[in-house]
Coordinates of C-alpha atoms and ligand atoms in Angstrom, one line a residue:
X36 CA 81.6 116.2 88.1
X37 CA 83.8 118.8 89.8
X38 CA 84.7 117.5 93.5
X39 CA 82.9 119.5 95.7
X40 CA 86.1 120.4 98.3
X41 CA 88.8 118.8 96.3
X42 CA 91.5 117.4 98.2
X43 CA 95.2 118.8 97.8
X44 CA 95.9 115.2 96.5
X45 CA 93.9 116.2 93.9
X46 CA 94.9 119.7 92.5
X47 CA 98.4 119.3 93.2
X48 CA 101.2 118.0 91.8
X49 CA 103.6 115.4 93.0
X50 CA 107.2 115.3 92.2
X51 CA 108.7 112.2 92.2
X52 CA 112.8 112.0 93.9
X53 CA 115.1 109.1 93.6
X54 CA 117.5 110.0 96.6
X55 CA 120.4 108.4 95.4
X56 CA 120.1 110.2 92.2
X57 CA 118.9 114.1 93.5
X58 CA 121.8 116.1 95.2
X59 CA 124.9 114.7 97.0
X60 CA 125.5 116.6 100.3
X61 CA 128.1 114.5 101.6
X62 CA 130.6 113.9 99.0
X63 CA 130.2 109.7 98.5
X64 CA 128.9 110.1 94.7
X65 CA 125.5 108.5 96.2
X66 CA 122.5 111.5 96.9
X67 CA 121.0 111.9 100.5
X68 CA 118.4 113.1 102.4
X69 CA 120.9 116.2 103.1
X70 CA 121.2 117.1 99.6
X71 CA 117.4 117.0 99.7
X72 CA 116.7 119.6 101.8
X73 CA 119.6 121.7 100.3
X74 CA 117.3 121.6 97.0
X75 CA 114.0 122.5 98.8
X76 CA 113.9 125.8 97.8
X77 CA 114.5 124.8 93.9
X78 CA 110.9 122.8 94.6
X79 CA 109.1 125.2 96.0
X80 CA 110.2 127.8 93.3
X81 CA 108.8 125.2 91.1
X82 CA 105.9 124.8 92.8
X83 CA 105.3 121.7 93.8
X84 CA 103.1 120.5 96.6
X85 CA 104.9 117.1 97.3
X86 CA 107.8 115.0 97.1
X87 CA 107.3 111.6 96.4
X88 CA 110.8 110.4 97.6
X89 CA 112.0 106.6 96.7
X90 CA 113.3 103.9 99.7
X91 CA 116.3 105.7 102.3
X92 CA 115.8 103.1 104.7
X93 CA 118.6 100.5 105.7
X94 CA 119.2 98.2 103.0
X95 CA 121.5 95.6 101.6
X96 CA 121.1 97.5 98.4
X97 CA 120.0 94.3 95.9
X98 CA 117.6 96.2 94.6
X99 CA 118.8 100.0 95.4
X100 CA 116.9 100.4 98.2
X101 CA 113.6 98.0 97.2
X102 CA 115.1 96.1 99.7
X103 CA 114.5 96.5 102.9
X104 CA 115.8 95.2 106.1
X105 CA 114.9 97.8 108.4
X106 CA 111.4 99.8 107.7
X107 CA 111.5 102.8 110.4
X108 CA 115.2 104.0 109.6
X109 CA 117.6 105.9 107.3
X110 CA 120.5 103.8 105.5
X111 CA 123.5 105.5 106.5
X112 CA 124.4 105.8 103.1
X113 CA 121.1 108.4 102.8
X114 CA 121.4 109.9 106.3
X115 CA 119.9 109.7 109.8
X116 CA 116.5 110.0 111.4
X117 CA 117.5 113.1 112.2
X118 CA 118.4 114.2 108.8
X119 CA 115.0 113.1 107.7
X120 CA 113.1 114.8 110.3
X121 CA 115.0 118.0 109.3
X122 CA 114.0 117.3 105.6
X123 CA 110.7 117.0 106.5
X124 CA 110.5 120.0 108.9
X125 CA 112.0 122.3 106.2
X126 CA 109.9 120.9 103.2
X127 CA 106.4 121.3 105.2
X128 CA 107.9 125.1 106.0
X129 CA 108.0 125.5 102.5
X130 CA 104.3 124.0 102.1
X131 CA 105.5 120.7 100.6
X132 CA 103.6 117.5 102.0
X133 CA 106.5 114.6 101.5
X134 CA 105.5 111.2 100.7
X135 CA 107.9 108.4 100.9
X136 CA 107.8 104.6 99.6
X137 CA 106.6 102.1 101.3
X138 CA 107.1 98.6 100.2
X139 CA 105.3 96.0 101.3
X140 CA 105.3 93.1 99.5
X141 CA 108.5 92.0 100.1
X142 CA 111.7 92.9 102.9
X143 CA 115.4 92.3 102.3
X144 CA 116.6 88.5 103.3
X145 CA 118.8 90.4 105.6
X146 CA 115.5 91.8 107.6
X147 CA 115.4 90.1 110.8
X148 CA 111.9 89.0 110.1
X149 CA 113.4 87.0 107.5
X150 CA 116.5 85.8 108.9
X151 CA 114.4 84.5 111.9
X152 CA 111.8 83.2 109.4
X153 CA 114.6 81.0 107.6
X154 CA 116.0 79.9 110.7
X155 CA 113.3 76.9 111.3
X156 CA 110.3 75.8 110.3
X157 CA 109.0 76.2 113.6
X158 CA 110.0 79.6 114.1
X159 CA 107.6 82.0 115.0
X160 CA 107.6 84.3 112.2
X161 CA 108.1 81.3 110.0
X162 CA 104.7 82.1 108.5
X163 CA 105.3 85.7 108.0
X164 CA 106.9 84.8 104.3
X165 CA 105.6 82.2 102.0
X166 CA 106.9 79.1 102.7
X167 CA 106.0 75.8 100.8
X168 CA 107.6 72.4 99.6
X169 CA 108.6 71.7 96.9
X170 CA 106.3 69.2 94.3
X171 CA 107.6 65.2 94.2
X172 CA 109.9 65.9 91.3
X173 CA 112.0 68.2 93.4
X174 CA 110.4 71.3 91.3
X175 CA 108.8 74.6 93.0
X176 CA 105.8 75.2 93.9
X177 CA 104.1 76.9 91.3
X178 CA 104.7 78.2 87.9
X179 CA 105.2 81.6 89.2
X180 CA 108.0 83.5 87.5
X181 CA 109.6 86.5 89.1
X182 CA 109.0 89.9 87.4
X183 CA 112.9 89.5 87.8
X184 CA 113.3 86.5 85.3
X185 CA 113.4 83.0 86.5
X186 CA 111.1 81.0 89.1
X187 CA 109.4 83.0 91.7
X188 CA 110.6 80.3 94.3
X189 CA 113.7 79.7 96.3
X190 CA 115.1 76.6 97.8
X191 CA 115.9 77.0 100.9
X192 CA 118.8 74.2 102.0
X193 CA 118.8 74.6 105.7
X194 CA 115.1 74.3 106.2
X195 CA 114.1 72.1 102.9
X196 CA 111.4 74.3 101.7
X197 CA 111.1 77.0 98.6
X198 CA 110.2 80.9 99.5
X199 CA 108.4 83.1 97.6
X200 CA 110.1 86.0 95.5
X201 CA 108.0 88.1 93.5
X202 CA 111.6 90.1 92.2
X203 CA 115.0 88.9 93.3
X204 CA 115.6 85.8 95.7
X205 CA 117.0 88.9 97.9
X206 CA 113.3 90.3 98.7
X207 CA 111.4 87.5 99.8
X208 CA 107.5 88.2 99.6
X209 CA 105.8 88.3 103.4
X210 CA 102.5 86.8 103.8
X211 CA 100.1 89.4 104.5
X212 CA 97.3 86.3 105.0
X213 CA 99.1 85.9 108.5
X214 CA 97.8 88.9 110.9
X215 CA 100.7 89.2 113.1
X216 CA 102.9 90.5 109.6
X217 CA 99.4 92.7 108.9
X218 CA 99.8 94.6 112.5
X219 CA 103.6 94.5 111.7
X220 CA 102.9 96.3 108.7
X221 CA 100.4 99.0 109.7
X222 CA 102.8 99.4 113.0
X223 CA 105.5 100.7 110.3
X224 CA 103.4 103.0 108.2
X225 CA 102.4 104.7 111.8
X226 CA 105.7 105.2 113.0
X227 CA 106.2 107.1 110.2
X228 CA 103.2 108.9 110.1
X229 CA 103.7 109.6 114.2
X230 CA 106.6 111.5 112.4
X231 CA 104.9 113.5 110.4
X232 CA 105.0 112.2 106.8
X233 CA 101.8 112.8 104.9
X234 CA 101.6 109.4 103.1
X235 CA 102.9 107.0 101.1
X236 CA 103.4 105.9 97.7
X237 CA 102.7 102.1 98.2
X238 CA 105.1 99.9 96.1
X239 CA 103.6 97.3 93.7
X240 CA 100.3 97.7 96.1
X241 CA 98.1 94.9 94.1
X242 CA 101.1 91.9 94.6
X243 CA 101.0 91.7 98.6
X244 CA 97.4 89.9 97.9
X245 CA 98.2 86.4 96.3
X246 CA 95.7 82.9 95.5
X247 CA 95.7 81.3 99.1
X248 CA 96.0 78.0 97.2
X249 CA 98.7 79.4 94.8
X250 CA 97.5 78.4 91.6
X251 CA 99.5 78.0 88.4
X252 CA 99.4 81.1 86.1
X253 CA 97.7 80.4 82.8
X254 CA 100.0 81.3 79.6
X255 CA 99.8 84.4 78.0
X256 CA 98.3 83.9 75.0
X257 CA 98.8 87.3 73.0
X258 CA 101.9 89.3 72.8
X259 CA 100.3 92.4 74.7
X260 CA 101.8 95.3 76.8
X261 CA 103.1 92.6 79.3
X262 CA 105.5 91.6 76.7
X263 CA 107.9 94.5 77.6
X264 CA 108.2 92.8 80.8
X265 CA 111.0 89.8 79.7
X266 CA 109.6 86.4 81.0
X267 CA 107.3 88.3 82.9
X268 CA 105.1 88.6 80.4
X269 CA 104.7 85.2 79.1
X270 CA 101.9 84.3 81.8
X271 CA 98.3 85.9 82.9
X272 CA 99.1 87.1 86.2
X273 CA 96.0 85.6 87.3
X274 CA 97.0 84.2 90.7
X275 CA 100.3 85.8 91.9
X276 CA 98.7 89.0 92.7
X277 CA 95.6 91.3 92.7
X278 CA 93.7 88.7 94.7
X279 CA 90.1 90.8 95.6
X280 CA 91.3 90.4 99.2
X281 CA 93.8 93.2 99.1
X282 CA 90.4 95.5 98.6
X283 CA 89.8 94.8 102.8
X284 CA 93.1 95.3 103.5
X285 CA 93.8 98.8 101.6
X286 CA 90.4 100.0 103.4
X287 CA 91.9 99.1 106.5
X288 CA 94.8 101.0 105.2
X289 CA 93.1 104.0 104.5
X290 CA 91.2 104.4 107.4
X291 CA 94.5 103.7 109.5
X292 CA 95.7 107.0 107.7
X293 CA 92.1 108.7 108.5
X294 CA 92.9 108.1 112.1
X295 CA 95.7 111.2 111.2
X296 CA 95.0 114.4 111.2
X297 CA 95.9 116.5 107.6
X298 CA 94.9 114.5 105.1
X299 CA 97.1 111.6 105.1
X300 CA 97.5 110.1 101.7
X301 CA 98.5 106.7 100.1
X302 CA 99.3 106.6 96.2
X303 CA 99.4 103.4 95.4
X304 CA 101.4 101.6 92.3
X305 CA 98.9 100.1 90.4
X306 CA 99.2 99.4 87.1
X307 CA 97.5 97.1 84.2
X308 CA 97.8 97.4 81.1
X309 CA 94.1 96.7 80.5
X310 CA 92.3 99.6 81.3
X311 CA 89.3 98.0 82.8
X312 CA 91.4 95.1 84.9
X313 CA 93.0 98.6 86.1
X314 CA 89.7 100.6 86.5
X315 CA 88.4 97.3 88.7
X316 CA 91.3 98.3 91.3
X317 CA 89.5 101.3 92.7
X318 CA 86.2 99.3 94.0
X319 CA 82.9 99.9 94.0
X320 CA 82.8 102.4 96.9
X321 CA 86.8 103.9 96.1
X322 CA 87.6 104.2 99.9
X323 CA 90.5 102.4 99.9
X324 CA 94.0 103.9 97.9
X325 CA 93.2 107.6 97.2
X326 CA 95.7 107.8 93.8
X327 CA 96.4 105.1 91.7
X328 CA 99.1 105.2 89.6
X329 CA 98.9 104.7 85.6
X330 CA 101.1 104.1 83.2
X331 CA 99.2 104.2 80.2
X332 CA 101.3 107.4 78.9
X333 CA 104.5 105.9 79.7
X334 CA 104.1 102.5 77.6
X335 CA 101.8 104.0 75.1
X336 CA 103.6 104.7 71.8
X337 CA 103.9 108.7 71.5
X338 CA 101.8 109.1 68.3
X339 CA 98.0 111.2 68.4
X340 CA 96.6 107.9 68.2
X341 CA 98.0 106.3 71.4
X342 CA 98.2 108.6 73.2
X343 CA 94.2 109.7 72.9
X344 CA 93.6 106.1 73.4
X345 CA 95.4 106.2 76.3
X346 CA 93.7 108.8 77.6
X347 CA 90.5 108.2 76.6
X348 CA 90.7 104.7 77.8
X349 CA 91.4 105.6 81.2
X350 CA 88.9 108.3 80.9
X351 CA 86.2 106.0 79.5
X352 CA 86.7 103.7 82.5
X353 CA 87.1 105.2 85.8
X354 CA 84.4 104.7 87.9
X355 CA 81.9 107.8 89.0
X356 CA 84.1 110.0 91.1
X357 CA 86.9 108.4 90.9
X358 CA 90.3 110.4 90.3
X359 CA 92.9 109.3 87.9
X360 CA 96.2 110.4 88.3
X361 CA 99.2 110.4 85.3
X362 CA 103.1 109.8 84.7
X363 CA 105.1 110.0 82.0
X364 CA 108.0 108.4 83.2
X365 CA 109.9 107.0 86.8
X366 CA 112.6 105.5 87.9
X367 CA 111.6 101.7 86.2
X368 CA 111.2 103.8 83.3
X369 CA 113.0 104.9 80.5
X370 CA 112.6 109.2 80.6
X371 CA 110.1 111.2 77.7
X372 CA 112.5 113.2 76.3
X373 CA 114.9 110.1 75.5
X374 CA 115.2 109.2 71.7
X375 CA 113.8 106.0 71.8
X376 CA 110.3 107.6 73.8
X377 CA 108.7 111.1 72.5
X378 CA 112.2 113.1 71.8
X379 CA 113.3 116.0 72.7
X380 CA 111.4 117.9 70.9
X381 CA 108.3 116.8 72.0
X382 CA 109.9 117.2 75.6
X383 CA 107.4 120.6 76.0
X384 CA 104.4 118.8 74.5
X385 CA 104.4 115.9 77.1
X386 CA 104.5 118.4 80.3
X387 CA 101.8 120.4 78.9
X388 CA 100.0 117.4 78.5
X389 CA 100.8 116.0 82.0
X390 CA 99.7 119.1 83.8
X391 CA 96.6 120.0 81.9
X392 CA 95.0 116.2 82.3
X393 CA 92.1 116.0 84.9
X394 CA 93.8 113.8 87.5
X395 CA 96.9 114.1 89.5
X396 CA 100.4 114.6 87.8
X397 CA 103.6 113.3 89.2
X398 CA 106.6 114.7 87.6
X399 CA 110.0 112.7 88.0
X400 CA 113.0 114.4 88.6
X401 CA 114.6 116.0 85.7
X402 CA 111.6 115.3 83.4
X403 CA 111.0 119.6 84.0
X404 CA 114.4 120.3 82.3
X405 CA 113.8 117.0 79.6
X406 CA 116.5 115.0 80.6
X407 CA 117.2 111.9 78.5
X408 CA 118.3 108.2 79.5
X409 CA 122.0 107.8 79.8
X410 CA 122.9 104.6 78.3
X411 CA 125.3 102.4 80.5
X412 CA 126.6 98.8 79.3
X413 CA 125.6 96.1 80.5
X414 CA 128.7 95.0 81.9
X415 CA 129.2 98.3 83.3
X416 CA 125.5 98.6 84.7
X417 CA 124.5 98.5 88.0
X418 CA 120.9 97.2 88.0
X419 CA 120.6 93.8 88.6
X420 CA 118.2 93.5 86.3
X421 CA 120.4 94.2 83.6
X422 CA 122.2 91.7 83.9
X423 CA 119.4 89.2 84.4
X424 CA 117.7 90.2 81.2
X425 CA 120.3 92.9 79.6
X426 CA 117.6 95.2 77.7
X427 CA 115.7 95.8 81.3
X428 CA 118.2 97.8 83.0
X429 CA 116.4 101.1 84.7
X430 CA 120.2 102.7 85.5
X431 CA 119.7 105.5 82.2
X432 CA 116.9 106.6 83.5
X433 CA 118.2 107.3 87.2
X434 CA 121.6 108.7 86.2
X435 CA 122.1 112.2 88.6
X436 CA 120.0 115.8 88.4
X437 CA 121.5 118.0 86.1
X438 CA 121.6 121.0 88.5
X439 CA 124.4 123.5 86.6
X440 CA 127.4 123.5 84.5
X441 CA 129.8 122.6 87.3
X442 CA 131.9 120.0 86.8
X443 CA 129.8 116.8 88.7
X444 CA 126.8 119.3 87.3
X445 CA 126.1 120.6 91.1
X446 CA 125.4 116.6 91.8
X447 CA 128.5 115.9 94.0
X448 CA 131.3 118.0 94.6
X449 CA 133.5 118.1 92.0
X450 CA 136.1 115.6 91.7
X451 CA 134.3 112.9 93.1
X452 CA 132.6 110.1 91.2
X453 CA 128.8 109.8 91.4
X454 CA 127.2 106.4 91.3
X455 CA 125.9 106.7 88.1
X456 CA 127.3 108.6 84.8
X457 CA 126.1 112.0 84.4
X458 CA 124.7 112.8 80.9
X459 CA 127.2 114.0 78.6
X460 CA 124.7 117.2 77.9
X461 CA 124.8 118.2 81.5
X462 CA 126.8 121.3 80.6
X463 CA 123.9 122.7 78.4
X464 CA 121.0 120.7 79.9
X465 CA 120.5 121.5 83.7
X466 CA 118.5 123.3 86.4
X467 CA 120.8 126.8 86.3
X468 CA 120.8 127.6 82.4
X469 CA 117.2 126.6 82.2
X470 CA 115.8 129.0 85.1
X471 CA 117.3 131.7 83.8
X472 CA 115.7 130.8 79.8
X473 CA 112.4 132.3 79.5
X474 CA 111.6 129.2 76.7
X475 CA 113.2 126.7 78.6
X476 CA 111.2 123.0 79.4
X477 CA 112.0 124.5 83.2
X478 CA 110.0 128.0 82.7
X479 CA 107.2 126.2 80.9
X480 CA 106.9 123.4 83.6
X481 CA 107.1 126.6 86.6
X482 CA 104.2 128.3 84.6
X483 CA 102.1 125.4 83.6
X484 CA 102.2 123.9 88.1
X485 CA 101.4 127.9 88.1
X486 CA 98.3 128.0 86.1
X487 CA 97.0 124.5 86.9
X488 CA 97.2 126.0 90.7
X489 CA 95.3 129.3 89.4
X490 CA 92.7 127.9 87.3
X491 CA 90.4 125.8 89.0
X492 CA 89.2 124.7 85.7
X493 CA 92.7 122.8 85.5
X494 CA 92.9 121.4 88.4
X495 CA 89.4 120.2 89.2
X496 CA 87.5 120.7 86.0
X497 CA 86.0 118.0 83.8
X498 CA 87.6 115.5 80.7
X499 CA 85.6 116.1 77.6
X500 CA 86.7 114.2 75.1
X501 CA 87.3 116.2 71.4
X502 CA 87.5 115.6 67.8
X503 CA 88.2 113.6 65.8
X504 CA 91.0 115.8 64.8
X505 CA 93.7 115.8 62.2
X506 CA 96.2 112.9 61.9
X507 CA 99.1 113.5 64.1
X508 CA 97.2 115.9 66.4
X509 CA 95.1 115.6 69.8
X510 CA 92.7 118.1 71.8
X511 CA 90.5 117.4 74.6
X512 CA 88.2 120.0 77.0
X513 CA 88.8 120.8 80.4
X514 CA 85.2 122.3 81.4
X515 CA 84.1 123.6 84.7
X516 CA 81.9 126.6 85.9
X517 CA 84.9 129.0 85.5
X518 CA 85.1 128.0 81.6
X519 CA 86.1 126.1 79.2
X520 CA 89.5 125.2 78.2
X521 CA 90.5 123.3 74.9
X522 CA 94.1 121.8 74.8
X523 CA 95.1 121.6 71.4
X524 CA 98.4 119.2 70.3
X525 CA 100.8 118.8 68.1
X526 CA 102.5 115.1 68.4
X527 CA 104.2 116.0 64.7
X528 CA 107.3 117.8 63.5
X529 CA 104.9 119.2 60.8
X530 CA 102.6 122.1 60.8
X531 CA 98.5 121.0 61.8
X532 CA 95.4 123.2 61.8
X533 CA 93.0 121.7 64.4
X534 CA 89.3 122.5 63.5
X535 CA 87.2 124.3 65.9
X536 CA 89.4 124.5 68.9
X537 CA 89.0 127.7 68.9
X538 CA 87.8 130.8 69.0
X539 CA 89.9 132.2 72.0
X540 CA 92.6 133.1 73.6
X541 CA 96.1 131.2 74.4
X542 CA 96.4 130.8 77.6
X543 CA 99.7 128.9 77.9
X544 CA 101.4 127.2 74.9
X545 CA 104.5 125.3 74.8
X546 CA 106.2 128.7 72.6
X547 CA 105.8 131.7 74.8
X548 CA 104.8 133.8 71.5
X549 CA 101.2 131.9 71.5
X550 CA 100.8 133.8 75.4
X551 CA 97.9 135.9 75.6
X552 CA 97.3 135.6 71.7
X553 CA 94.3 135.4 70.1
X554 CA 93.3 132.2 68.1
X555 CA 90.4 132.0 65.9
X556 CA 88.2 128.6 65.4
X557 CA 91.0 127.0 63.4
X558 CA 94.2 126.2 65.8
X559 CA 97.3 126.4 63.7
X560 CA 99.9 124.6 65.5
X561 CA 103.8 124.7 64.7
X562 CA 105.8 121.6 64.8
X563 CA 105.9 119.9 68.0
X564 CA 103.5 122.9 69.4
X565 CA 101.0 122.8 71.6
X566 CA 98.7 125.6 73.4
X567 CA 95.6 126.2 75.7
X568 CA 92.8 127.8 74.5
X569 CA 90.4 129.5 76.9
X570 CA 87.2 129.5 74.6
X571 CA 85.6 133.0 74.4
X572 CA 82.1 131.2 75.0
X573 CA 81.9 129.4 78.4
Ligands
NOJ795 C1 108.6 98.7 91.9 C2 109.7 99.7 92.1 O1 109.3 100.9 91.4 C3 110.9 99.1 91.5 O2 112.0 100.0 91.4 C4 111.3 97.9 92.3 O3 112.4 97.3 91.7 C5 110.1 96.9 92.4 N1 108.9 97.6 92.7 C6 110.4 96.0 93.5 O4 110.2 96.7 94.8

């Protein structure tokens, strides 16, 4: 069913930035809020309606940022309040809402909360983080691993007890069970919405909700999805997150953001890799996160097959009015167009995809111009995860925007060294060359945000599910009162006729030769093509 007044949540896109990887205003190699604003006007030529943009706030860095010892700041590094109010007060002149991360689950060791926390046992806020002793043997509390490698649990010298660390022994995990971090919490998502954001994308949202009595984790007995996760992956995570409380508190949540005016909105990170353990997050009455993030599409193998049964899984399981939303790729993953994922040449067929699905897209930075992972060495990388389980590193996938040909490719100034290696096909693969290249991955992305903005058949109309159709190939409907769209394509570097996805006419395609064509009931696609088809019969 069409929503009846769809929320802007819901027809537009979100565009995902990782600030110390968009645009370098002040000549340190890192990005900042600055160089931000300096690329607002690129976005809203795009035509996105928000930026979704990763941690700025003060931070020791373990974790880039994940890390937080200060919630209602900037990090030098990224800027000042002030810069950030000035981002914000340009992007919503530009009609972009701007969402930014919050992280809850876990601070920095160097918040004060924590430091004070650590300090005794009988300090106040000792409760604030998860604090037990250690069994008889001398071993931690739990079998808990962190999705960092290793125990979960640190031992804590000074004060003879473990802490809990869901990802390094530099974020410990707070204790949302204890009220007084709850109203701490909520206190920092409304100083920021006092200051205008218009939500948040809420960082590993199911983990802040744990066992009360901590239970072991059973083994994992198959070698599933999870297995991409290291160690992670060798348990059922049936205790160390996801515990049905968190449904109370993210209601709370979301009526705290109802409180503001504009339609406030949280996006929370939600993933599992079974659909209906995922599909069980959104509640029976859905009035708690408005967007939960999926990543079926970005661990799904990019063959027909998958991919339809990643769609069609998610599909098939969200509950009655409930709105899906899709990635293809962030910043703990590696990007489409790499090699090793869909390939370059399937870079068009992915965003088609992505912004013709019924749910809301988010598009990471540089997937509009199909940049690819840079590989960095282990010993060279700066992830920490790398180097805890070499393999996992997520520094290819956040090396810098490829804005021009410049030297630094309009990144940093030239001559200075950015954080990260720029890809060596920044000369030829960037923001300039492709804006002006009516086939570029750029153009296609501008039109595609166009027309899903247009036709309110793409935006709000319904899934219907298509076929089957030839190996190699998928379709799907998108059907509402203003007609009926079929989106025909081509996973293949081979030619494929699809069967009745026609007769009509090609709206969009991912070659611009298809525009405006005529297509009879068979759909001959090209290699790595794909098109949409309004049907002449709505
Ligand atoms: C998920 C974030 O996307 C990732 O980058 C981070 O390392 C972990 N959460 C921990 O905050």
């Amino acid at each position: 069913m069409q929503p009846k007044q769809p929320r802007w949540w819901q027809t537009g896109v979100v565009y995902e930035i990782y600030p110390r990887s968009f645009a370098d205003a002040n000549g340190d190699g890192v990005g900042d809020l600055a160089g931000i604003t300096g690329r607002l006007d690129y976005l809203a030529w795009l035509g996105v309606d928000a930026i979704w943009i990763a941690p700025f706030y003060p931070s020791p860095m373990a974790d880039f940022g994940y890390d937080v010892s200060d919630y209602t700041d900037v990090d030098p590094l990224f800027g000042s309040l002030a810069d950030f109010d000035a981002l914000l007060a340009a992007a919503h002149d530009r009609g972009i809402r701007v969402l930014i991360d919050y992280v809850p689950n876990h601070t920095s060791d160097q918040h004060p909360w924590f430091t004070e926390s650590r300090s005794s046992r009988t300090s106040p806020k000792r409760d604030w983080y998860v604090w037990r002793d250690a069994r008889p043997d001398g071993s931690p509390p739990n079998n808990w691993i962190s999705m960092f490698a290793g125990t979960a649990w640190k031992w804590d010298e000074a004060t003879d007890q473990f802490y809990l660390h869901t990802f390094l022994s530099e974020q410990p995990d707070l204790n949302w069970r204890n009220p007084e971090t709850r109203d701490a919490m909520f206190d920092v998502a409304r100083t920021w919405l006092d200051r205008g954001v218009d939500g948040f994308r809420i960082d590993v949202a199911p983990m802040v909700m744990k066992d009360p009595e901590l239970r072991d984790n059973p083994p994992n007995p198959s070698s599933d999805e999870l297995s991409r996760l290291g160690a992670w992956g060798t348990q059922l995570h049936l205790h160390d997150h996801a515990h049905p409380d968190m449904h109370e508190l993210y209601r709370d949540f979301r009526r705290m953001l109802e409180t503001y005016p504009g339609e406030r909105v949280s996006i929370g990170e939600l993933h599992h890799p079974d659909h209906h353990v995922w599909a069980a997050y959104y509640s029976e009455r859905q009035a708690e996160i408005h967007v939960r993030f999926n990543f079926h599409l970005t661990y799904s193998p990019w063959t027909a097959e998958a991919v339809r049964a990643a769609v069609e899984g998610v599909q098939g399981v969200l509950p009655d009015g409930a709105w899906a939303s899709w990635v293809l790729g962030n910043h703990d993953q590696p990007r489409f167009a790499s090699p090793a994922r869909a390939g370059r040449e399937q870079a068009r067929v992915g965003m088609l995809l992505l912004l013709t699905l019924r749910g809301t897209p988010t598009i990471y930075y540089g997937e509009e111009i199909g940049m690819v992972d840079v590989p960095i060495a282990t010993a060279d990388s700066r992830d920490p995860l790398e180097r805890r389980e070499p393999g996992r590193g997520r520094d290819p996938e956040r090396s810098p925007m490829q804005w021009d040909a410049s030297p630094n490719a309009g990144f940093a100034a030239p001559g200075v060294v950015p954080w990260l290696p720029l890809a060596s096909d920044a000369t030829t693969v960037n923001v300039a060359g492709q804006a002006e290249n009516p086939d570029s991955v750029l153009t296609l992305t501008r039109r595609l945000i166009a027309l899903r903005r247009e036709h309110p058949v793409l935006h709000v109309g319904d899934y219907e599910s298509f076929g089957p159709t030839p190996k190699g190939t998928f379709a799907f409907r998108r059907v509402g009162l203003e007609g009926r769209l079929t989106i025909a394509l081509n996973l293949t570097g081979e030619e494929r006729s699809i069967p009745d996805a026609g007769p009509g006419r090609v709206l969009i395609g991912t070659h611009r030769d298809r525009h405006g064509t005529e297509v009879s009931a068979v759909v001959d696609l090209r290699p790595n093509e794909a098109v949409v088809v309004e049907s002449r019969t709505a």
